[in-house]
Amino acid sequence: MSKIIVIPGDGIGVEVTAAAVEVLKKVDAKFSLGLEFEYRDAGGASYEKFGEPLTAETLDACKKADAVLFGAVGGKQWDSLPVDKRPEKALFGLRKGLGLFGNLRPVKVYDALIDGSPLKPELVRGCDVLIVRELVGGIYFGARCESELVDGVERAWDTEMYSVPEIERIARLAFESARKRRRKVTSVDKANVLASSRLWRRVVNEVAKNYPDVELNHLYVDAAAMALVMKPSQFDVILTNNIFGDILSDEASVIGGSIGLLPSASIGELTSFYEPIAGSAPDIAGKNLANPIGTILSAAMLLRYSLNAPAAAEAIEKAVDQTLADGYRTAEIYRDGCRKVGTKEMAAAICARL
Ligand code: IPM
Ligand code: MN
């Protein structure tokens, strides 16, 4: 038996996790994985029921689970709450509470969708990048001050700080990931300006000595942002800190044409966590319009990384490829001549190909 905690959350999170669970049940029947699902709330949904975005019980249940499948959190109705009641707080609580230090965000370009990319097809064809983002350190979690008065002038500040073990841990994850791919790591920092980046670069170079079979290069984040749109195919694994990873992964997400296609895995000390990149998209929530593929591919990552079921993971990925090749499209990737479907129909089409 493998226990999976499902946290649909808010907005389209509800529909896309339902789609992914349907797919998981189908592969479970086929590969006898023994999956067991338990549902929990987080974000706005949890705030409405319990008055807080993440309860200790939910965090505890996640700690004990084999894996967590997460939809999304957030919505306008909770935007004016105090910072510690806001839905995003649930994400940070889960990241920190489960020690989810390594966020893996693969970006792959599907031949069938290449015209949907804002970049020229010849630039993006075959592009396959994995962003490895440090997720529980850096400026997201450093000391901060919301407001202070100095000589009558108001100011606010945040701190970017990394320790050697934090950098070593995420660097190892990047090199290990590269070994399963094309054996190239590009470490992204701002070492020409920031002390924390100079330490980052030094430690990454040290860790690299244990991976002589993996090629390493370094880029400053500004140059990396440019290279991602000029020649994305040069990248295999991008290793970077929390904030640069946040920004670069959104930039990279458009290469393939839709953020709705992209999965992610957050590797943790206690358990690991799987979520689509797209967010809660309140404007289309509840309308059967959301693309479930990012969540379905997150479920495939869950099978690969947490349940050691690579054949089942591959079966899902192949079924997604086939469904797209067969012309099924949700609204945001629809083109003339294709078959426009909703969230549920897309999930059913993928299940039918499993
Ligand atoms: C992400 C999101 C979050 C982040 C937000 C919702 C706080 O943008 O997962 O990339 O910045 O980490
Ligand atoms: Mn982000």
PDB file of N, CA and C in Angstrom, residues 68 184 302 341:
ATOM      1  N   VAL A  68       2.667  13.485  -1.719  1.00  0.00           N
ATOM      2  CA  VAL A  68       1.560  14.443  -1.687  1.00  0.00           C
ATOM      3  C   VAL A  68       1.305  14.938  -3.113  1.00  0.00           C
ATOM      4  N   LYS A 184      24.612  17.467 -18.269  1.00  0.00           N
ATOM      5  CA  LYS A 184      25.130  18.830 -18.320  1.00  0.00           C
ATOM      6  C   LYS A 184      24.392  19.682 -17.281  1.00  0.00           C
ATOM      7  N   LEU A 302       5.392  11.652  -9.501  1.00  0.00           N
ATOM      8  CA  LEU A 302       5.166  11.031  -8.187  1.00  0.00           C
ATOM      9  C   LEU A 302       5.452   9.522  -8.257  1.00  0.00           C
ATOM     10  N   VAL A 341     -11.397  20.176 -26.136  1.00  0.00           N
ATOM     11  CA  VAL A 341     -12.011  19.427 -25.042  1.00  0.00           C
ATOM     12  C   VAL A 341     -11.838  20.172 -23.718  1.00  0.00           C
TER      13      VAL A 341
END
